[in-house]
Short mmCIF file of C-alpha atoms (C1' of nucleotides) in Angstrom, two decimals:
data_model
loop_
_atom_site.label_atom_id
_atom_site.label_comp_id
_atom_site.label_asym_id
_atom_site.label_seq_id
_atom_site.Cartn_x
_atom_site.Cartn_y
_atom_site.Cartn_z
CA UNK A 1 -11.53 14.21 -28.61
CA UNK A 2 -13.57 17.13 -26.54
CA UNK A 3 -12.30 20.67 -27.49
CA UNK A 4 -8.77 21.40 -26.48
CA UNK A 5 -10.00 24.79 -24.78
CA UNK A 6 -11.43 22.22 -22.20
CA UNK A 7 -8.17 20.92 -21.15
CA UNK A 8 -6.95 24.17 -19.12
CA UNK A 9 -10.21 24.90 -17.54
CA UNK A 10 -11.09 21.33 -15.89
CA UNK A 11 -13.04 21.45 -13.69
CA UNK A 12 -12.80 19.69 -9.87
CA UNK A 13 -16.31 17.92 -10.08
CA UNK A 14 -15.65 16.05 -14.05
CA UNK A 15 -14.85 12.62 -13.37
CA UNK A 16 -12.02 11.56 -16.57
CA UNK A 17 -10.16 8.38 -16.87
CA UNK A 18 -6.91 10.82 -16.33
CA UNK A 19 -8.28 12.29 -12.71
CA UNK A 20 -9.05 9.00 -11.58
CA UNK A 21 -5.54 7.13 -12.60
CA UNK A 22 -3.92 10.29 -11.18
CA UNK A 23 -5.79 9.88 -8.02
CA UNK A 24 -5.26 6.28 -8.17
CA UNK A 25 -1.33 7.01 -8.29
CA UNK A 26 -1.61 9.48 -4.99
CA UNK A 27 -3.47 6.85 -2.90
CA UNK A 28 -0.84 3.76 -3.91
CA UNK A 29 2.36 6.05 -2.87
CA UNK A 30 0.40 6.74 0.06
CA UNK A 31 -1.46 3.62 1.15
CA UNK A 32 0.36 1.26 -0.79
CA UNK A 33 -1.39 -1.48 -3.03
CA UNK A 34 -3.63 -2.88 -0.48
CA UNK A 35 -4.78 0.91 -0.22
CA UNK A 36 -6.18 1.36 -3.33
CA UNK A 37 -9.79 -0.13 -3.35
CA UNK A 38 -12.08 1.43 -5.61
CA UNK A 39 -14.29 2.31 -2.53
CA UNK A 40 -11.55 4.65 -1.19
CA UNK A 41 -10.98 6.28 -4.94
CA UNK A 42 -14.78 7.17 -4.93
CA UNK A 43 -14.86 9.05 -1.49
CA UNK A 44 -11.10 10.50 -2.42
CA UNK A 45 -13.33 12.03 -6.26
CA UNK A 46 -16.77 12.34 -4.20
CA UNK A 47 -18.40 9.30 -6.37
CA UNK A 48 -19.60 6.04 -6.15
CA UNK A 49 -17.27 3.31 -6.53
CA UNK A 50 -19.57 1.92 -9.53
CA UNK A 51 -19.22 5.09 -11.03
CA UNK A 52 -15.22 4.27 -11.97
CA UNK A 53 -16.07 0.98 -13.75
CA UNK A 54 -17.83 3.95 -17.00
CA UNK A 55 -13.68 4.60 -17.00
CA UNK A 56 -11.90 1.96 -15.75
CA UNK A 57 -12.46 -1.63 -17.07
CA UNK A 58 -11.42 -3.43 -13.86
CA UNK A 59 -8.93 -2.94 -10.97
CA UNK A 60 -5.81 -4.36 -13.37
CA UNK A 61 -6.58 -1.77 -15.81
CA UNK A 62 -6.36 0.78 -13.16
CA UNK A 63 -2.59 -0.01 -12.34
CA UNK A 64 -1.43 -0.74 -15.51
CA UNK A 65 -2.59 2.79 -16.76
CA UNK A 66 -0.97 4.23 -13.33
CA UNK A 67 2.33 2.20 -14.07
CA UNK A 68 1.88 3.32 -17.85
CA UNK A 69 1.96 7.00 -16.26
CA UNK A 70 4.56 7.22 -13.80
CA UNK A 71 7.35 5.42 -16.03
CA UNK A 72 6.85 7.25 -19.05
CA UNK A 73 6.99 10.76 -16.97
CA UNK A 74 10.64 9.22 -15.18
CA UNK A 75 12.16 8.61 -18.36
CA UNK A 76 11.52 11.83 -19.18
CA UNK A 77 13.31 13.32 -16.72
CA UNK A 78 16.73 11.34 -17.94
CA UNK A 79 18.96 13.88 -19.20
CA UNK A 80 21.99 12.81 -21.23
CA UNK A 81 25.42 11.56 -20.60
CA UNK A 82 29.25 12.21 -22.24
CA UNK A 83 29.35 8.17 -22.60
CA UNK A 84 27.30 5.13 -23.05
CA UNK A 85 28.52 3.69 -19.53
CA UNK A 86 27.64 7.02 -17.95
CA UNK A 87 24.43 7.26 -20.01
CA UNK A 88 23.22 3.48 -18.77
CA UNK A 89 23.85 4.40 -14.98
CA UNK A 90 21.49 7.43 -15.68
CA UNK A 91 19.09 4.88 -17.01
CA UNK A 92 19.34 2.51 -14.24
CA UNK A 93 19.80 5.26 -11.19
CA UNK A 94 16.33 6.99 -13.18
CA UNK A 95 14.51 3.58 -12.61
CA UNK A 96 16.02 2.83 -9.62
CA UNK A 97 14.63 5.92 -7.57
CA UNK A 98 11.49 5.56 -9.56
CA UNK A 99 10.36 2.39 -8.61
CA UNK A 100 12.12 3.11 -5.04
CA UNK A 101 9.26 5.97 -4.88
CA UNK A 102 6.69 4.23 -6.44
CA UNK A 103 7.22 0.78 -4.78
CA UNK A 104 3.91 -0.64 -6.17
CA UNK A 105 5.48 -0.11 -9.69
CA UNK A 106 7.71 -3.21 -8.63
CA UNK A 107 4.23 -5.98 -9.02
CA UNK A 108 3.28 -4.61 -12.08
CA UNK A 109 6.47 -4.33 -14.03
CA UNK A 110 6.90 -7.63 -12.89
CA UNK A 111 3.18 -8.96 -13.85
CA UNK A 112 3.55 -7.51 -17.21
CA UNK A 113 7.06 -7.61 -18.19
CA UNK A 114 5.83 -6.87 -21.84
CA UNK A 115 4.15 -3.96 -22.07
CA UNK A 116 5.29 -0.23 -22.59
CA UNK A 117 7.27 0.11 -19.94
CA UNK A 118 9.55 -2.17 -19.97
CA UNK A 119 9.93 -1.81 -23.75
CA UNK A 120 10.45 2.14 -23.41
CA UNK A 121 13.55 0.88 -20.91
CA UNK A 122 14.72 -1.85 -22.83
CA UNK A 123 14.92 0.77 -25.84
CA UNK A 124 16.70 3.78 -24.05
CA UNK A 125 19.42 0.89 -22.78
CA UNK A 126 19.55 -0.73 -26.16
CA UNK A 127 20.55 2.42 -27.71
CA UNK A 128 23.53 2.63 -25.39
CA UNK A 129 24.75 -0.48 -25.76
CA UNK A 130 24.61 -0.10 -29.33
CA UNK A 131 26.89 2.77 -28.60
CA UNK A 132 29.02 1.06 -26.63
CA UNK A 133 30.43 -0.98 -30.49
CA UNK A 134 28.72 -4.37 -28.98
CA UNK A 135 29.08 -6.76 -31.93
CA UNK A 136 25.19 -6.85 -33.46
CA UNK A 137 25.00 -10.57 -32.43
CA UNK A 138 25.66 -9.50 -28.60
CA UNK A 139 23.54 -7.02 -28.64
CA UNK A 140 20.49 -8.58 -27.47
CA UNK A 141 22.19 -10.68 -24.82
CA UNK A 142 24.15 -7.45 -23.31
CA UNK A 143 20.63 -5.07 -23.08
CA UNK A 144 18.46 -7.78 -22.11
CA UNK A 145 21.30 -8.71 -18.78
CA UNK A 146 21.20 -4.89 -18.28
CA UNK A 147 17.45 -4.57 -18.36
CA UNK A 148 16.87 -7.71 -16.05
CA UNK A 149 19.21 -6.55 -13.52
CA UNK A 150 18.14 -3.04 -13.50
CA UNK A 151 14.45 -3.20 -13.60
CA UNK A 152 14.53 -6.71 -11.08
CA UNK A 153 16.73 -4.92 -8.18
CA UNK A 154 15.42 -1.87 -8.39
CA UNK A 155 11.69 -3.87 -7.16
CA UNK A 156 13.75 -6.07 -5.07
CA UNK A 157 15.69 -2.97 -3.29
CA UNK A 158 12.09 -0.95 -3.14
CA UNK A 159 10.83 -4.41 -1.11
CA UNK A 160 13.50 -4.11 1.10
CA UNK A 161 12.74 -0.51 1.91
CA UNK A 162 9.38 -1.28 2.60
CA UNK A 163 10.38 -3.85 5.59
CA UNK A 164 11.70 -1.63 7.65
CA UNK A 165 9.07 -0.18 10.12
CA UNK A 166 9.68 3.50 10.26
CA UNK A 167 10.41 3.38 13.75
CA UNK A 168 13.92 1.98 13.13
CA UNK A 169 16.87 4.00 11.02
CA UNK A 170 18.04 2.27 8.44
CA UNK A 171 21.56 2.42 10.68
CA UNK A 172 19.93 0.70 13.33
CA UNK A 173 18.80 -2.00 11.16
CA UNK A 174 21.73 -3.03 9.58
CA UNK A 175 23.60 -2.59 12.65
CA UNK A 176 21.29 -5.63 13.70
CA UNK A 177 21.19 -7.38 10.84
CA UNK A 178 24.93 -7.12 10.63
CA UNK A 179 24.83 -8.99 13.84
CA UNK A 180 22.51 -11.46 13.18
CA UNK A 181 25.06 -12.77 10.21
CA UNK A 182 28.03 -12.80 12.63
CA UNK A 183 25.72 -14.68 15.45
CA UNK A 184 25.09 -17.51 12.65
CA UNK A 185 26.40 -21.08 13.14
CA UNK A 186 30.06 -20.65 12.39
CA UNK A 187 29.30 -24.69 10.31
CA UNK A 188 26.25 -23.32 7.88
CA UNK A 189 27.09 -20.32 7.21
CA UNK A 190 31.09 -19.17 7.20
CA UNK A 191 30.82 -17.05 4.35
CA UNK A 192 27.53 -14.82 5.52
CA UNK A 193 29.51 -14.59 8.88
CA UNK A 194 32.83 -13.45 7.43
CA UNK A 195 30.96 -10.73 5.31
CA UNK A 196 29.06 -9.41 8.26
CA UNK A 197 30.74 -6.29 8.98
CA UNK A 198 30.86 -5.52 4.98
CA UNK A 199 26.93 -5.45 5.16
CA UNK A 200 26.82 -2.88 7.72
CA UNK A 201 28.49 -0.76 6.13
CA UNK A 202 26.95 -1.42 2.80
CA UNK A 203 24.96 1.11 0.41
CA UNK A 204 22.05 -0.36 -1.37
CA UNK A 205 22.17 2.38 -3.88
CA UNK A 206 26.36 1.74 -4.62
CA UNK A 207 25.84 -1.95 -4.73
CA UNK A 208 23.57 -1.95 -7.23
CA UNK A 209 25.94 0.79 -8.94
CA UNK A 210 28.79 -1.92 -8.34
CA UNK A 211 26.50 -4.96 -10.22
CA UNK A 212 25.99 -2.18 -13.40
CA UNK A 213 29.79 -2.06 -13.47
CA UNK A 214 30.45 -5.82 -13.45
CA UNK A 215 27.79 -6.75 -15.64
CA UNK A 216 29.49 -3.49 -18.14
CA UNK A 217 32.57 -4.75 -17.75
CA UNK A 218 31.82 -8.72 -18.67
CA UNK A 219 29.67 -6.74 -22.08
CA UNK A 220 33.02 -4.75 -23.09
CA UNK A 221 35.22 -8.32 -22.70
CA UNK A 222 32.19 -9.45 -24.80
CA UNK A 223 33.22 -6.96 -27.72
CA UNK A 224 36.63 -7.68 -27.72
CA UNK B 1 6.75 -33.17 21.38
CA UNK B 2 4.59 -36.27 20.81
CA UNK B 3 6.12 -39.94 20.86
CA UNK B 4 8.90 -40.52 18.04
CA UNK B 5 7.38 -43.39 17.05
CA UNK B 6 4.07 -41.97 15.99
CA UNK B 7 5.78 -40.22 13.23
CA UNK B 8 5.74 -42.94 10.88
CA UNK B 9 2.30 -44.01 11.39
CA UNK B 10 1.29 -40.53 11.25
CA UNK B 11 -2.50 -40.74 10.32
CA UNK B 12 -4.74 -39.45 7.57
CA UNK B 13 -6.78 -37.82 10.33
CA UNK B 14 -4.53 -35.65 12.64
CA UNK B 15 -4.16 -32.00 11.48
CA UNK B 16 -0.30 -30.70 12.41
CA UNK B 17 1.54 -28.01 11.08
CA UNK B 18 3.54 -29.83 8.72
CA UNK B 19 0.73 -31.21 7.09
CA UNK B 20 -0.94 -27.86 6.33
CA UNK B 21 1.87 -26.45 4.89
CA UNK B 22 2.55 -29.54 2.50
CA UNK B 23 -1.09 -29.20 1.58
CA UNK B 24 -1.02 -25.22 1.27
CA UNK B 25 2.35 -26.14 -1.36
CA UNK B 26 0.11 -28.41 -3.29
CA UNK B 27 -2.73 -25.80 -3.32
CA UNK B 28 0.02 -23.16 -4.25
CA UNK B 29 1.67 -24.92 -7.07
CA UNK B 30 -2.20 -26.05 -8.40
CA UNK B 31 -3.93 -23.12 -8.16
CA UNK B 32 -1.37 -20.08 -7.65
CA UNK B 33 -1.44 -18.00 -4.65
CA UNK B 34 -5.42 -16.61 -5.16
CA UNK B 35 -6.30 -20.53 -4.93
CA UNK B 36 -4.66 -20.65 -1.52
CA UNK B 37 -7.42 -19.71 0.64
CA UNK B 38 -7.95 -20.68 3.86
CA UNK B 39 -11.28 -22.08 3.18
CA UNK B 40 -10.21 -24.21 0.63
CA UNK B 41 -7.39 -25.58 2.81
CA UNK B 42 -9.67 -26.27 5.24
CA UNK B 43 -11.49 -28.58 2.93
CA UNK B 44 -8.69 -30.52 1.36
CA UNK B 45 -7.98 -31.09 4.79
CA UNK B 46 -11.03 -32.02 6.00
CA UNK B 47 -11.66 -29.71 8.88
CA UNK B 48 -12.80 -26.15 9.72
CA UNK B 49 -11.27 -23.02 8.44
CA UNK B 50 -10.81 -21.99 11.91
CA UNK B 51 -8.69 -25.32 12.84
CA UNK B 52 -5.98 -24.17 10.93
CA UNK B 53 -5.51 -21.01 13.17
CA UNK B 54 -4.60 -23.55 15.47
CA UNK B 55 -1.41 -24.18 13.89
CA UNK B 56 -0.72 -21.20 11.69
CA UNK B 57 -1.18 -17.80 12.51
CA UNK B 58 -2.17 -16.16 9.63
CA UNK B 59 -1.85 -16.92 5.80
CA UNK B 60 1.38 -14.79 5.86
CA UNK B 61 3.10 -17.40 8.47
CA UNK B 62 1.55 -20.14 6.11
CA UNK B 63 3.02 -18.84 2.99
CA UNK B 64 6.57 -18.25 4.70
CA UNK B 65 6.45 -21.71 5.99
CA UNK B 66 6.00 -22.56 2.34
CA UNK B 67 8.62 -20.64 1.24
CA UNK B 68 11.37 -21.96 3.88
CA UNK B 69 10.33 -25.20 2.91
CA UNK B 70 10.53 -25.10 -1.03
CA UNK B 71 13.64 -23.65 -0.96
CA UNK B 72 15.39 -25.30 1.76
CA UNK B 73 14.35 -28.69 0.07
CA UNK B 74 15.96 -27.37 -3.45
CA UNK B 75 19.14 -26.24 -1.75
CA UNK B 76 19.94 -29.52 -0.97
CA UNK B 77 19.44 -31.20 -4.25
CA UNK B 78 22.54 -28.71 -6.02
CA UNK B 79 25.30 -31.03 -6.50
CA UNK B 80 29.06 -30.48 -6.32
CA UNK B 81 31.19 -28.69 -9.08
CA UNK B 82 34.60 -29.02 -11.13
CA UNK B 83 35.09 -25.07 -10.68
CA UNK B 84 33.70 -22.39 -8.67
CA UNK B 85 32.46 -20.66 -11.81
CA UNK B 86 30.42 -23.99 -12.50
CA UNK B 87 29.23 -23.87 -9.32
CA UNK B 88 27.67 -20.72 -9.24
CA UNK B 89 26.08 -21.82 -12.71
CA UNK B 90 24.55 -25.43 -11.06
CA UNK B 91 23.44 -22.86 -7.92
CA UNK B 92 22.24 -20.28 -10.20
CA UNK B 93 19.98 -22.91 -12.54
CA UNK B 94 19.26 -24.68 -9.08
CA UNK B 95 17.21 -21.41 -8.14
CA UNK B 96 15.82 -20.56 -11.69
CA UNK B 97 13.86 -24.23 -12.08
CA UNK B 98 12.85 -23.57 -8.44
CA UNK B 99 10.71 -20.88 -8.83
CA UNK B 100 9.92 -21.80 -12.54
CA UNK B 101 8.72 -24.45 -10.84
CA UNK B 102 7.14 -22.64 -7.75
CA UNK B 103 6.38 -19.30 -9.07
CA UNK B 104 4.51 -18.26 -6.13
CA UNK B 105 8.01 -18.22 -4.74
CA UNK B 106 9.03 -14.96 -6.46
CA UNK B 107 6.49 -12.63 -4.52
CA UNK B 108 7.29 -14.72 -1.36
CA UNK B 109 11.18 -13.73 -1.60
CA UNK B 110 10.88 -10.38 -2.73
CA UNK B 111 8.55 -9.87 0.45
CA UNK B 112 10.93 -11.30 2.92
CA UNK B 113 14.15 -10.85 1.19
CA UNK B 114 15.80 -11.11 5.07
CA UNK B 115 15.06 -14.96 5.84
CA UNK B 116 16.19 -17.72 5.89
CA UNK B 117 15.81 -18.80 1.91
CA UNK B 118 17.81 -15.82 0.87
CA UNK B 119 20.16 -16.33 3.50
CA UNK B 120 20.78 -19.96 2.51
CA UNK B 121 21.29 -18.99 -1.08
CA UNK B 122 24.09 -15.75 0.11
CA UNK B 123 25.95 -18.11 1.80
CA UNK B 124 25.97 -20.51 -1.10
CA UNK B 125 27.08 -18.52 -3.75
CA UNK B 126 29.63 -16.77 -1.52
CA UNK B 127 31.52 -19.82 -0.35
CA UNK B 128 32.15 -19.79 -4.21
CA UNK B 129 33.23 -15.78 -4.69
CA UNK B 130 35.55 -16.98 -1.67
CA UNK B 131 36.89 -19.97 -4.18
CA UNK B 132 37.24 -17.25 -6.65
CA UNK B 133 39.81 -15.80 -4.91
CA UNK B 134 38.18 -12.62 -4.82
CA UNK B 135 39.89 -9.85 -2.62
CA UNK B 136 38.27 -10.09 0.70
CA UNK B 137 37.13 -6.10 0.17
CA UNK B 138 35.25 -7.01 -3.20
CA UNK B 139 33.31 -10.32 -2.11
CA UNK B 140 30.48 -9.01 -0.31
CA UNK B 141 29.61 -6.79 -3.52
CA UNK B 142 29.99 -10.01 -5.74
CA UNK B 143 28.19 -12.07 -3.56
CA UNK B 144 25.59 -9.81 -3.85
CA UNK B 145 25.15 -8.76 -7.16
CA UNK B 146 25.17 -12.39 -8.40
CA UNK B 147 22.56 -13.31 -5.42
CA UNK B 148 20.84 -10.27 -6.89
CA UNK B 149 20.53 -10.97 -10.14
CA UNK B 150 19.75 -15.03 -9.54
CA UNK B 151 16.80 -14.18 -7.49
CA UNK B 152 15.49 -11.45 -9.55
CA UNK B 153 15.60 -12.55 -12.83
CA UNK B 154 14.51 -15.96 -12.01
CA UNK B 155 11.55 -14.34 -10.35
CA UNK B 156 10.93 -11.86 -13.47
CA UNK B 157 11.31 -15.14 -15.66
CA UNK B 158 8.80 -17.13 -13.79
CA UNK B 159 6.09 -14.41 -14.01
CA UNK B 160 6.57 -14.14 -17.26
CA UNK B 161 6.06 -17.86 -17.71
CA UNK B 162 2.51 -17.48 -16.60
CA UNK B 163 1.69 -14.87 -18.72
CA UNK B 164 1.06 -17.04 -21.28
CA UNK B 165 -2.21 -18.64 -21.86
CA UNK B 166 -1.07 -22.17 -22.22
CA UNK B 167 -3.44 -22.38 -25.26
CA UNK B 168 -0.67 -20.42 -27.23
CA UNK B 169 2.25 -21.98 -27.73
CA UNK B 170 5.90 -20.64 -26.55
CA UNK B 171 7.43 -20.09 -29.97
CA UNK B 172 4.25 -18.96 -31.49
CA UNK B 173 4.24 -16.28 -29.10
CA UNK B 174 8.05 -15.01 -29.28
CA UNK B 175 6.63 -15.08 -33.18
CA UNK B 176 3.83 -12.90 -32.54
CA UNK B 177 5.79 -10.40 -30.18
CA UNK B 178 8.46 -10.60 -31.94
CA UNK B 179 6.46 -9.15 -34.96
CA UNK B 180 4.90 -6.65 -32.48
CA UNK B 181 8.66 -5.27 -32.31
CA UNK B 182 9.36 -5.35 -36.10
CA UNK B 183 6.08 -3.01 -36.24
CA UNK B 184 6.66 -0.56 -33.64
CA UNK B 185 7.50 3.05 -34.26
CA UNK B 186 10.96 3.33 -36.72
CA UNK B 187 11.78 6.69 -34.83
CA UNK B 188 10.36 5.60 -31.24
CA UNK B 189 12.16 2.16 -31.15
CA UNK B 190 15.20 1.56 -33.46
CA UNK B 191 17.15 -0.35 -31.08
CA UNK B 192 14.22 -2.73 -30.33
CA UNK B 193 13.15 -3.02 -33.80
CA UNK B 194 16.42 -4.14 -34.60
CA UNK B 195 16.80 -7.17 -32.45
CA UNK B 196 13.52 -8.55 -32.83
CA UNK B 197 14.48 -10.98 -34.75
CA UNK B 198 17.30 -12.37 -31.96
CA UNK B 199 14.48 -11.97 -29.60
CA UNK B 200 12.21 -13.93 -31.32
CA UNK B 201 15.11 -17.20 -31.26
CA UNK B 202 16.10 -16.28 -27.90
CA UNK B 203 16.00 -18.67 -24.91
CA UNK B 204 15.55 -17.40 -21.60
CA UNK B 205 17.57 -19.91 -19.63
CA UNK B 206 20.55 -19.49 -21.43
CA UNK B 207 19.87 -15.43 -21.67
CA UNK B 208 19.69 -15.90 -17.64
CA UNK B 209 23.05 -17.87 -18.19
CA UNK B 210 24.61 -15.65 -20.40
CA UNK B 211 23.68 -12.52 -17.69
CA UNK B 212 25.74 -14.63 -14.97
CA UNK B 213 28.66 -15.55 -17.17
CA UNK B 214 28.84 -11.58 -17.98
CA UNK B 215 29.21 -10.79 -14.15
CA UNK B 216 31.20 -13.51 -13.22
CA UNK B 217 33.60 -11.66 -16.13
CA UNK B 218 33.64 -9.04 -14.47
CA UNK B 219 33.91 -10.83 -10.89
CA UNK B 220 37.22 -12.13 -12.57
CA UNK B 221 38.42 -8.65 -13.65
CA UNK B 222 37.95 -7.05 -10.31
CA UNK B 223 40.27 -10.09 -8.93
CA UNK B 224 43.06 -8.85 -11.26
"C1'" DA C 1 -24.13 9.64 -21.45
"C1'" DC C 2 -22.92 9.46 -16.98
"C1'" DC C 3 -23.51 8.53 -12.08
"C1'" DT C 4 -25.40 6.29 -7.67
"C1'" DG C 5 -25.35 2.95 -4.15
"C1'" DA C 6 -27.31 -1.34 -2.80
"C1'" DA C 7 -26.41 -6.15 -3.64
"C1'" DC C 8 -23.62 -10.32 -4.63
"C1'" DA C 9 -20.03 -13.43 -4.08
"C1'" DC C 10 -16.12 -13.65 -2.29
"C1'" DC C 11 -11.96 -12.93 1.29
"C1'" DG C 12 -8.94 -13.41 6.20
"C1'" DT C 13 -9.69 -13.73 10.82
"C1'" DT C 14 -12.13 -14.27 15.36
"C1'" DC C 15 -14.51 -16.62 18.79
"C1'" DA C 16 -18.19 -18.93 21.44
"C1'" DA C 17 -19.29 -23.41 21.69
"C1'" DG C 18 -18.35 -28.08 21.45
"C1'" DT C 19 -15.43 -32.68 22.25
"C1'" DA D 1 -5.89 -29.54 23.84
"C1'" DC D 2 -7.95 -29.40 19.66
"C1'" DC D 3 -11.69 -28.58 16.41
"C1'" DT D 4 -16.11 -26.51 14.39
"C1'" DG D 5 -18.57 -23.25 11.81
"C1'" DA D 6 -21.14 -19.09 12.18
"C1'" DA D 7 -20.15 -14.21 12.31
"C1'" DC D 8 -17.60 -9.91 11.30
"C1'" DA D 9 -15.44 -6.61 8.57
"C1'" DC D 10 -13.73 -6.24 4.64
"C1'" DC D 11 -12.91 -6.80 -0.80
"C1'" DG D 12 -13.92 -6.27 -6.49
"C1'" DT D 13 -17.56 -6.09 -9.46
"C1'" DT D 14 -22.43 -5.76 -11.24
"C1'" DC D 15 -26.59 -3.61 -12.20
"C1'" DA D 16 -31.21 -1.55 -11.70
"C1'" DA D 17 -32.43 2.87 -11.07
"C1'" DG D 18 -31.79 7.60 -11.42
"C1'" DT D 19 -30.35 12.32 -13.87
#
DNA sequence: ACCTGAACACCGTTCAAGT
DNA sequence: ACCTGAACACCGTTCAAGT
């Protein structure tokens, strides 16, 4: 509620709810979740870590105001599409790379599944699939699939990413992985073995592409 | 590598592996994964904190031990089918009580989305894409996207399970959120504020359903 | 009103010392 | 070989004391 004059001229040394959630944000895409402690956000804004609790109610509040942040910004950035198919793999590539950037976004959304967030998502795909002629009954059913399976592998894909030690390419992995599956016990596991060499060549990005375009394709039966 | 025979009259006494992790799954499922410390496994089991290194390397190894066996144990309790399409549903709901059940799971399988649980559940649900008759191009991306969604969603579902306070009831809280929606900005949130009231009756195991039955449509329609 | 930094009550993990 | 428990290096959070 200060005077808006304020805003342009901030200075380095004011400590503000904002500074310290955008700080908070640059150490957890850099350190990851187990480096943000409140001791390294005081010597990152030259404070003491007590000093962050006048702002900040408590280490939850912290990254649900940084989660708050980041999404709101991505969604943002989607621009629109010539249909509602087009427009919901927008929606889902947008959170896809978000949370793949931001992979501690993936234990919040998930630990509060409620808040603005996910309803900001939930909305922009709702609209399309109201687009899309789904009967008003269906409606629900059809954004609520799409938001599960959007929002859940996106945090699932940005886990993955995070196993690999940056040592080994991503080709090398799979190449390993891929023959892992086809070194399996031919009894247990004929299926995982059969699809080995599909998995090497496989694009995390397409197959979740390829799951929007079932899942679109079982809504459309849905309508008629 | 100790005698058979002492198996069965295993004593009350004699710390092994398999005993800490059964303990660390009762711990888990009492207390959720901040009540498994290793401090207060060391006193259920009557010994030192430091014994336990003797068996376990770290709490990571204990939890993944945890995991394998959880899962491994639920695997084997999903019964036969009439179709494949039935199948996947049993496998599917076999999964979504599991971590209901578990929730602790969910953070476990999203960290190691490589081992052996995930694995086991792949090859499961693919020996039923294969019944499908699904090209053999098209079954690793089927495969996947229902393995995908199954994990995901039943991991999303479970956290939101313990979101509630289990003073409030389940339906008086879809009422209460459900009113939240009805309320929220006319030009912010149309779509949402016109399904609140199907969200309000909703039921998340048959949404969860009703998400698989949508891809397996569209599993179906990439067979064609 | 806002900030400091020591203090408290926890962690996971290690390790010398026991049996 | 197996177990004990004190010790170490961390946490999040509180709070008396400062400005």
């Amino acid at each position: 509620m200060a005077q808006a004059r304020r805003a342009s001229e901030r200075r380095e040394e004011a400590l503000s709810r904002e500074r310290i959630v955008d700080a908070a944000i640059e150490l957890l895409d850099a350190e990851g979740e187990n480096g943000l402690t409140f001791r390294a956000l005081a010597t990152r804004l030259a404070t003491g870590a007590g000093a962050l609790y006048w702002y900040i109610a408590n280490k939850s509040d912290l990254l649900v105001a940084a989660t708050d942040a980041v999404v709101s910004r991505a969604l943002g950035e989607v621009v629109a599409s010539a249909t509602p198919q087009q427009a919901i793999r927008s929606i889902a590539v947008g959170v896809f790379e978000t949370i793949d950037a931001h992979p501690w976004l993936g234990a919040q959304l998930s630990r509060a599944p409620w808040r603005t967030p996910m309803l900001q998502i939930f909305e922009r795909i709702g609209r399309q699939v109201q687009a899309l002629k789904v009967p008003s009954g269906a409606q629900f059913t059809s954004a609520s699939a799409l938001l599960s399976y959007i929002v859940s592998v996106s945090i699932q894909n940005a886990a993955n990413g995070r196993l690999l030690e940056p040592r080994v390419g991503r080709a090398d992995f799979l190449e390993a992985e891929s023959t892992r599956w086809r070194e399996l016990d031919a009894h247990e596991y004929p299926f995982t073995r059969n699809v080995a060499a599909q998995m090497r060549e496989h694009d995390d990005r397409a197959e979740f592409l390829a799951g929007i375009d079932l899942i679109l394709t079982g809504v459309a039966a849905a309508g008629s």
